[in-house]
Amino acid sequence: RKLSRAAEQSPSSIIITDTTGRIEYVNPKFTRLSGFTLDEVVGLNPRFSKSGKTTTGEYVDLWKTINAGGEWHGEFHNRKKNGDLYWGAASISPIKDQQGKITHFISSMEDITERKLIEEKLLKSLMEKETLMREINHRAKNNMQVISSLIKMQMRDANEPRFTKLMLDLGNRIAAMNFVYDQILLSKDLNHINTSRYVFSLIRNIQTSYGENNGRIKL
């Protein structure tokens, strides 16, 4: 009686099936969540409400796990009686008799639809922000290249060695910043850059700009 009351009042959707997957019992939470009554689903396989999001491979893995006596954990994207879709985080395990033979399967599922919607909104927001950040980095890189080109033009017209050296130093510093944007744009993750690639590119550029490619400096 206690166990029956616990199932009836459970905040999780509970389904009990026979070994072939035919439904024998659903609790009130399942009825409230899906819109289907006990009489409407008895004898059906729980897959009657599938939306098509769960792959055949996942169902194969599910049955392989529970038939072997294990407990399966996963998510379902199901369809309600009115056609609405919902997400559920499920735990399915076998019920055994005193001899250890599997007689039934029991599924306990929590409605995670709201959590999934929040996750989708966050993911969309993050993707939009990443696109924006890549565009900003791309424009910053282009601006750096324009500044670098202007400095090179000034160096061509300069006859003063000290001024030329100052322009060269300035150009190298801008190039160092520009290499950072290069690495960001090449990276799949905007939070990280390949430091090794960045340092090697930077030093090679410095060697080239100072005409030190004759082997006197080893990298």
PDB file of C-alpha atoms in Angstrom:
ATOM      1  CA  ARG A   1       0.000   0.000   0.000  1.00  0.00           C
ATOM      2  CA  LYS A   2       2.855   2.395   0.825  1.00  0.00           C
ATOM      3  CA  LEU A   3       4.650   1.621  -2.433  1.00  0.00           C
ATOM      4  CA  SER A   4       1.416   2.026  -4.389  1.00  0.00           C
ATOM      5  CA  ARG A   5       0.751   5.392  -2.762  1.00  0.00           C
ATOM      6  CA  ALA A   6       4.321   6.508  -3.512  1.00  0.00           C
ATOM      7  CA  ALA A   7       3.854   5.680  -7.207  1.00  0.00           C
ATOM      8  CA  GLU A   8       0.463   7.381  -7.351  1.00  0.00           C
ATOM      9  CA  GLN A   9       1.778  10.581  -5.767  1.00  0.00           C
ATOM     10  CA  SER A  10       5.204  10.605  -7.425  1.00  0.00           C
ATOM     11  CA  PRO A  11       6.198  13.884  -9.130  1.00  0.00           C
ATOM     12  CA  SER A  12       7.821  11.732 -11.823  1.00  0.00           C
ATOM     13  CA  SER A  13       6.002  10.022 -14.656  1.00  0.00           C
ATOM     14  CA  ILE A  14       6.015   6.245 -13.974  1.00  0.00           C
ATOM     15  CA  ILE A  15       5.350   3.507 -16.533  1.00  0.00           C
ATOM     16  CA  ILE A  16       5.411  -0.255 -15.878  1.00  0.00           C
ATOM     17  CA  THR A  17       5.549  -2.635 -18.849  1.00  0.00           C
ATOM     18  CA  ASP A  18       5.825  -6.381 -19.356  1.00  0.00           C
ATOM     19  CA  THR A  19       8.994  -7.888 -20.823  1.00  0.00           C
ATOM     20  CA  THR A  20       7.847  -7.186 -24.389  1.00  0.00           C
ATOM     21  CA  GLY A  21       7.314  -3.491 -23.639  1.00  0.00           C
ATOM     22  CA  ARG A  22       3.505  -3.473 -23.443  1.00  0.00           C
ATOM     23  CA  ILE A  23       2.242  -0.952 -20.892  1.00  0.00           C
ATOM     24  CA  GLU A  24       0.483  -2.368 -17.813  1.00  0.00           C
ATOM     25  CA  TYR A  25       0.439   0.724 -15.595  1.00  0.00           C
ATOM     26  CA  VAL A  26       0.969   4.493 -15.735  1.00  0.00           C
ATOM     27  CA  ASN A  27       0.668   6.821 -12.742  1.00  0.00           C
ATOM     28  CA  PRO A  28      -1.370  10.069 -12.544  1.00  0.00           C
ATOM     29  CA  LYS A  29       1.689  12.200 -13.305  1.00  0.00           C
ATOM     30  CA  PHE A  30       2.040  10.452 -16.675  1.00  0.00           C
ATOM     31  CA  THR A  31      -1.624  11.184 -17.380  1.00  0.00           C
ATOM     32  CA  ARG A  32      -1.263  14.874 -16.477  1.00  0.00           C
ATOM     33  CA  LEU A  33       1.936  15.222 -18.488  1.00  0.00           C
ATOM     34  CA  SER A  34       0.955  13.350 -21.659  1.00  0.00           C
ATOM     35  CA  GLY A  35      -2.821  13.792 -21.679  1.00  0.00           C
ATOM     36  CA  PHE A  36      -3.352  10.036 -22.178  1.00  0.00           C
ATOM     37  CA  THR A  37      -5.387   8.024 -19.659  1.00  0.00           C
ATOM     38  CA  LEU A  38      -4.430   4.593 -18.318  1.00  0.00           C
ATOM     39  CA  ASP A  39      -7.178   2.928 -20.381  1.00  0.00           C
ATOM     40  CA  GLU A  40      -5.883   4.571 -23.573  1.00  0.00           C
ATOM     41  CA  VAL A  41      -2.302   3.331 -23.201  1.00  0.00           C
ATOM     42  CA  VAL A  42      -2.632  -0.125 -21.600  1.00  0.00           C
ATOM     43  CA  GLY A  43      -1.269  -2.714 -24.029  1.00  0.00           C
ATOM     44  CA  LEU A  44       0.631  -0.131 -26.097  1.00  0.00           C
ATOM     45  CA  ASN A  45       4.402   0.197 -26.389  1.00  0.00           C
ATOM     46  CA  PRO A  46       5.686   3.518 -24.906  1.00  0.00           C
ATOM     47  CA  ARG A  47       7.097   4.334 -28.320  1.00  0.00           C
ATOM     48  CA  PHE A  48       3.557   5.207 -29.461  1.00  0.00           C
ATOM     49  CA  SER A  49       4.252   8.751 -28.261  1.00  0.00           C
ATOM     50  CA  LYS A  50       7.701   9.162 -29.828  1.00  0.00           C
ATOM     51  CA  SER A  51       8.331  12.305 -31.857  1.00  0.00           C
ATOM     52  CA  GLY A  52      11.096  10.877 -34.045  1.00  0.00           C
ATOM     53  CA  LYS A  53      13.927  12.653 -32.213  1.00  0.00           C
ATOM     54  CA  THR A  54      15.083   9.464 -30.468  1.00  0.00           C
ATOM     55  CA  THR A  55      17.101   7.352 -32.891  1.00  0.00           C
ATOM     56  CA  THR A  56      16.693   3.631 -33.541  1.00  0.00           C
ATOM     57  CA  GLY A  57      20.193   3.110 -32.178  1.00  0.00           C
ATOM     58  CA  GLU A  58      19.190   4.632 -28.844  1.00  0.00           C
ATOM     59  CA  TYR A  59      16.218   2.270 -28.564  1.00  0.00           C
ATOM     60  CA  VAL A  60      18.479  -0.685 -29.393  1.00  0.00           C
ATOM     61  CA  ASP A  61      20.901   0.390 -26.666  1.00  0.00           C
ATOM     62  CA  LEU A  62      17.997   0.822 -24.228  1.00  0.00           C
ATOM     63  CA  TRP A  63      16.656  -2.695 -24.742  1.00  0.00           C
ATOM     64  CA  LYS A  64      20.109  -4.240 -24.737  1.00  0.00           C
ATOM     65  CA  THR A  65      20.862  -2.610 -21.365  1.00  0.00           C
ATOM     66  CA  ILE A  66      17.622  -3.467 -19.541  1.00  0.00           C
ATOM     67  CA  ASN A  67      17.380  -7.004 -20.953  1.00  0.00           C
ATOM     68  CA  ALA A  68      20.858  -7.609 -19.543  1.00  0.00           C
ATOM     69  CA  GLY A  69      19.580  -6.536 -16.108  1.00  0.00           C
ATOM     70  CA  GLY A  70      21.111  -3.055 -16.198  1.00  0.00           C
ATOM     71  CA  GLU A  71      19.610   0.393 -15.650  1.00  0.00           C
ATOM     72  CA  TRP A  72      19.313   2.723 -18.643  1.00  0.00           C
ATOM     73  CA  HIS A  73      19.442   6.509 -18.383  1.00  0.00           C
ATOM     74  CA  GLY A  74      18.628   8.876 -21.209  1.00  0.00           C
ATOM     75  CA  GLU A  75      16.304  11.488 -22.653  1.00  0.00           C
ATOM     76  CA  PHE A  76      13.129  11.181 -24.705  1.00  0.00           C
ATOM     77  CA  HIS A  77      11.411  13.751 -26.897  1.00  0.00           C
ATOM     78  CA  ASN A  78       7.771  12.652 -26.812  1.00  0.00           C
ATOM     79  CA  ARG A  79       4.452  13.830 -28.170  1.00  0.00           C
ATOM     80  CA  LYS A  80       1.432  14.593 -25.983  1.00  0.00           C
ATOM     81  CA  LYS A  81      -2.122  13.646 -26.864  1.00  0.00           C
ATOM     82  CA  ASN A  82      -2.785  17.212 -28.078  1.00  0.00           C
ATOM     83  CA  GLY A  83       0.295  17.106 -30.335  1.00  0.00           C
ATOM     84  CA  ASP A  84       2.588  19.218 -28.155  1.00  0.00           C
ATOM     85  CA  LEU A  85       6.138  17.979 -27.674  1.00  0.00           C
ATOM     86  CA  TYR A  86       7.959  17.580 -24.377  1.00  0.00           C
ATOM     87  CA  TRP A  87      11.343  16.382 -23.108  1.00  0.00           C
ATOM     88  CA  GLY A  88      11.805  13.770 -20.406  1.00  0.00           C
ATOM     89  CA  ALA A  89      14.867  12.509 -18.540  1.00  0.00           C
ATOM     90  CA  ALA A  90      14.189   8.817 -17.955  1.00  0.00           C
ATOM     91  CA  SER A  91      15.567   5.975 -15.886  1.00  0.00           C
ATOM     92  CA  ILE A  92      14.453   2.480 -16.940  1.00  0.00           C
ATOM     93  CA  SER A  93      15.283  -0.679 -15.018  1.00  0.00           C
ATOM     94  CA  PRO A  94      14.084  -4.299 -14.792  1.00  0.00           C
ATOM     95  CA  ILE A  95      11.871  -5.794 -12.067  1.00  0.00           C
ATOM     96  CA  LYS A  96      12.889  -9.343 -11.130  1.00  0.00           C
ATOM     97  CA  ASP A  97      11.140 -12.161  -9.288  1.00  0.00           C
ATOM     98  CA  GLN A  98      12.675 -14.169  -6.424  1.00  0.00           C
ATOM     99  CA  GLN A  99      14.550 -16.386  -8.890  1.00  0.00           C
ATOM    100  CA  GLY A 100      16.134 -13.324 -10.539  1.00  0.00           C
ATOM    101  CA  LYS A 101      14.056 -13.606 -13.706  1.00  0.00           C
ATOM    102  CA  ILE A 102      12.989 -10.326 -15.306  1.00  0.00           C
ATOM    103  CA  THR A 103       9.189 -10.005 -15.192  1.00  0.00           C
ATOM    104  CA  HIS A 104       8.623  -6.292 -15.889  1.00  0.00           C
ATOM    105  CA  PHE A 105      10.330  -3.004 -16.658  1.00  0.00           C
ATOM    106  CA  ILE A 106       9.730   0.250 -14.794  1.00  0.00           C
ATOM    107  CA  SER A 107      10.396   3.702 -16.175  1.00  0.00           C
ATOM    108  CA  SER A 108      10.615   6.860 -14.085  1.00  0.00           C
ATOM    109  CA  MET A 109      10.746  10.064 -16.114  1.00  0.00           C
ATOM    110  CA  GLU A 110      11.140  13.706 -15.117  1.00  0.00           C
ATOM    111  CA  ASP A 111       9.728  16.486 -17.296  1.00  0.00           C
ATOM    112  CA  ILE A 112      12.710  18.615 -18.409  1.00  0.00           C
ATOM    113  CA  THR A 113      10.978  20.584 -21.168  1.00  0.00           C
ATOM    114  CA  GLU A 114      11.497  23.968 -19.501  1.00  0.00           C
ATOM    115  CA  ARG A 115      15.169  23.218 -18.862  1.00  0.00           C
ATOM    116  CA  LYS A 116      15.645  22.212 -22.502  1.00  0.00           C
ATOM    117  CA  LEU A 117      14.025  25.427 -23.738  1.00  0.00           C
ATOM    118  CA  ILE A 118      16.323  27.498 -21.492  1.00  0.00           C
ATOM    119  CA  GLU A 119      19.365  25.552 -22.759  1.00  0.00           C
ATOM    120  CA  GLU A 120      18.321  26.146 -26.389  1.00  0.00           C
ATOM    121  CA  LYS A 121      17.907  29.893 -25.757  1.00  0.00           C
ATOM    122  CA  LEU A 122      21.292  30.076 -24.035  1.00  0.00           C
ATOM    123  CA  LEU A 123      22.957  28.148 -26.867  1.00  0.00           C
ATOM    124  CA  LYS A 124      21.379  30.417 -29.479  1.00  0.00           C
ATOM    125  CA  SER A 125      22.474  33.493 -27.513  1.00  0.00           C
ATOM    126  CA  LEU A 126      26.030  32.163 -27.210  1.00  0.00           C
ATOM    127  CA  MET A 127      26.190  31.412 -30.938  1.00  0.00           C
ATOM    128  CA  GLU A 128      24.965  34.938 -31.752  1.00  0.00           C
ATOM    129  CA  LYS A 129      27.559  36.446 -29.411  1.00  0.00           C
ATOM    130  CA  GLU A 130      30.310  34.294 -30.909  1.00  0.00           C
ATOM    131  CA  THR A 131      29.345  35.409 -34.417  1.00  0.00           C
ATOM    132  CA  LEU A 132      29.424  39.040 -33.273  1.00  0.00           C
ATOM    133  CA  MET A 133      32.816  38.577 -31.575  1.00  0.00           C
ATOM    134  CA  ARG A 134      34.276  36.994 -34.716  1.00  0.00           C
ATOM    135  CA  GLU A 135      33.019  39.925 -36.791  1.00  0.00           C
ATOM    136  CA  ILE A 136      34.538  42.428 -34.328  1.00  0.00           C
ATOM    137  CA  ASN A 137      37.849  40.555 -34.356  1.00  0.00           C
ATOM    138  CA  HIS A 138      37.804  40.422 -38.151  1.00  0.00           C
ATOM    139  CA  ARG A 139      37.237  44.182 -38.401  1.00  0.00           C
ATOM    140  CA  ALA A 140      39.922  44.887 -35.808  1.00  0.00           C
ATOM    141  CA  LYS A 141      42.348  42.712 -37.810  1.00  0.00           C
ATOM    142  CA  ASN A 142      41.531  44.631 -40.999  1.00  0.00           C
ATOM    143  CA  ASN A 143      42.072  47.960 -39.221  1.00  0.00           C
ATOM    144  CA  MET A 144      45.443  46.754 -37.956  1.00  0.00           C
ATOM    145  CA  GLN A 145      46.446  45.822 -41.509  1.00  0.00           C
ATOM    146  CA  VAL A 146      45.465  49.270 -42.766  1.00  0.00           C
ATOM    147  CA  ILE A 147      47.575  50.926 -40.035  1.00  0.00           C
ATOM    148  CA  SER A 148      50.484  48.624 -40.848  1.00  0.00           C
ATOM    149  CA  SER A 149      50.260  49.552 -44.537  1.00  0.00           C
ATOM    150  CA  LEU A 150      50.229  53.278 -43.703  1.00  0.00           C
ATOM    151  CA  ILE A 151      53.372  52.856 -41.573  1.00  0.00           C
ATOM    152  CA  LYS A 152      55.145  51.057 -44.434  1.00  0.00           C
ATOM    153  CA  MET A 153      54.222  53.914 -46.777  1.00  0.00           C
ATOM    154  CA  GLN A 154      55.698  56.429 -44.331  1.00  0.00           C
ATOM    155  CA  MET A 155      58.896  54.379 -44.064  1.00  0.00           C
ATOM    156  CA  ARG A 156      59.392  54.523 -47.854  1.00  0.00           C
ATOM    157  CA  ASP A 157      59.438  58.338 -47.756  1.00  0.00           C
ATOM    158  CA  ALA A 158      61.689  58.586 -44.678  1.00  0.00           C
ATOM    159  CA  ASN A 159      65.398  59.265 -45.040  1.00  0.00           C
ATOM    160  CA  GLU A 160      66.155  59.501 -41.347  1.00  0.00           C
ATOM    161  CA  PRO A 161      67.438  56.106 -39.971  1.00  0.00           C
ATOM    162  CA  ARG A 162      66.202  56.844 -36.466  1.00  0.00           C
ATOM    163  CA  PHE A 163      62.696  57.615 -37.758  1.00  0.00           C
ATOM    164  CA  THR A 164      62.771  54.461 -39.890  1.00  0.00           C
ATOM    165  CA  LYS A 165      63.704  52.375 -36.859  1.00  0.00           C
ATOM    166  CA  LEU A 166      60.875  53.897 -34.802  1.00  0.00           C
ATOM    167  CA  MET A 167      58.390  53.138 -37.572  1.00  0.00           C
ATOM    168  CA  LEU A 168      59.732  49.582 -37.818  1.00  0.00           C
ATOM    169  CA  ASP A 169      59.312  49.075 -34.054  1.00  0.00           C
ATOM    170  CA  LEU A 170      55.800  50.471 -34.223  1.00  0.00           C
ATOM    171  CA  GLY A 171      54.952  48.211 -37.167  1.00  0.00           C
ATOM    172  CA  ASN A 172      56.226  45.184 -35.282  1.00  0.00           C
ATOM    173  CA  ARG A 173      54.082  45.983 -32.251  1.00  0.00           C
ATOM    174  CA  ILE A 174      51.008  46.314 -34.436  1.00  0.00           C
ATOM    175  CA  ALA A 175      51.918  43.036 -36.147  1.00  0.00           C
ATOM    176  CA  ALA A 176      52.170  41.377 -32.731  1.00  0.00           C
ATOM    177  CA  MET A 177      48.620  42.489 -31.927  1.00  0.00           C
ATOM    178  CA  ASN A 178      47.421  41.451 -35.355  1.00  0.00           C
ATOM    179  CA  PHE A 179      48.788  37.936 -34.862  1.00  0.00           C
ATOM    180  CA  VAL A 180      46.533  37.631 -31.810  1.00  0.00           C
ATOM    181  CA  TYR A 181      43.470  38.384 -33.974  1.00  0.00           C
ATOM    182  CA  ASP A 182      44.730  35.870 -36.556  1.00  0.00           C
ATOM    183  CA  GLN A 183      44.843  33.153 -33.918  1.00  0.00           C
ATOM    184  CA  ILE A 184      41.406  34.072 -32.551  1.00  0.00           C
ATOM    185  CA  LEU A 185      39.847  33.879 -36.011  1.00  0.00           C
ATOM    186  CA  LEU A 186      41.536  30.517 -36.667  1.00  0.00           C
ATOM    187  CA  SER A 187      40.452  29.111 -33.308  1.00  0.00           C
ATOM    188  CA  LYS A 188      37.230  27.134 -32.867  1.00  0.00           C
ATOM    189  CA  ASP A 189      36.977  28.440 -29.303  1.00  0.00           C
ATOM    190  CA  LEU A 190      37.141  32.218 -28.856  1.00  0.00           C
ATOM    191  CA  ASN A 191      38.284  31.784 -25.246  1.00  0.00           C
ATOM    192  CA  HIS A 192      41.577  30.169 -26.258  1.00  0.00           C
ATOM    193  CA  ILE A 193      44.341  30.643 -28.807  1.00  0.00           C
ATOM    194  CA  ASN A 194      47.179  28.360 -29.855  1.00  0.00           C
ATOM    195  CA  THR A 195      50.005  30.038 -27.922  1.00  0.00           C
ATOM    196  CA  SER A 196      52.731  27.970 -29.610  1.00  0.00           C
ATOM    197  CA  ARG A 197      51.565  28.922 -33.106  1.00  0.00           C
ATOM    198  CA  TYR A 198      51.197  32.565 -32.055  1.00  0.00           C
ATOM    199  CA  VAL A 199      54.720  32.828 -30.553  1.00  0.00           C
ATOM    200  CA  PHE A 200      56.419  31.128 -33.516  1.00  0.00           C
ATOM    201  CA  SER A 201      54.580  33.332 -36.031  1.00  0.00           C
ATOM    202  CA  LEU A 202      55.414  36.442 -34.032  1.00  0.00           C
ATOM    203  CA  ILE A 203      59.143  35.670 -33.755  1.00  0.00           C
ATOM    204  CA  ARG A 204      59.424  34.724 -37.438  1.00  0.00           C
ATOM    205  CA  ASN A 205      57.808  38.028 -38.343  1.00  0.00           C
ATOM    206  CA  ILE A 206      60.280  39.927 -36.129  1.00  0.00           C
ATOM    207  CA  GLN A 207      63.192  38.045 -37.720  1.00  0.00           C
ATOM    208  CA  THR A 208      61.913  38.886 -41.193  1.00  0.00           C
ATOM    209  CA  SER A 209      61.303  42.563 -40.439  1.00  0.00           C
ATOM    210  CA  TYR A 210      64.838  42.989 -39.075  1.00  0.00           C
ATOM    211  CA  GLY A 211      66.385  40.955 -41.856  1.00  0.00           C
ATOM    212  CA  GLU A 212      67.610  38.243 -39.480  1.00  0.00           C
ATOM    213  CA  ASN A 213      66.850  35.189 -41.615  1.00  0.00           C
ATOM    214  CA  ASN A 214      70.494  34.287 -42.185  1.00  0.00           C
ATOM    215  CA  GLY A 215      70.642  31.612 -39.506  1.00  0.00           C
ATOM    216  CA  ARG A 216      72.351  33.735 -36.859  1.00  0.00           C
ATOM    217  CA  ILE A 217      69.258  33.486 -34.662  1.00  0.00           C
ATOM    218  CA  LYS A 218      67.838  30.038 -34.040  1.00  0.00           C
ATOM    219  CA  LEU A 219      64.196  29.597 -33.093  1.00  0.00           C
TER     220      LEU A 219
END
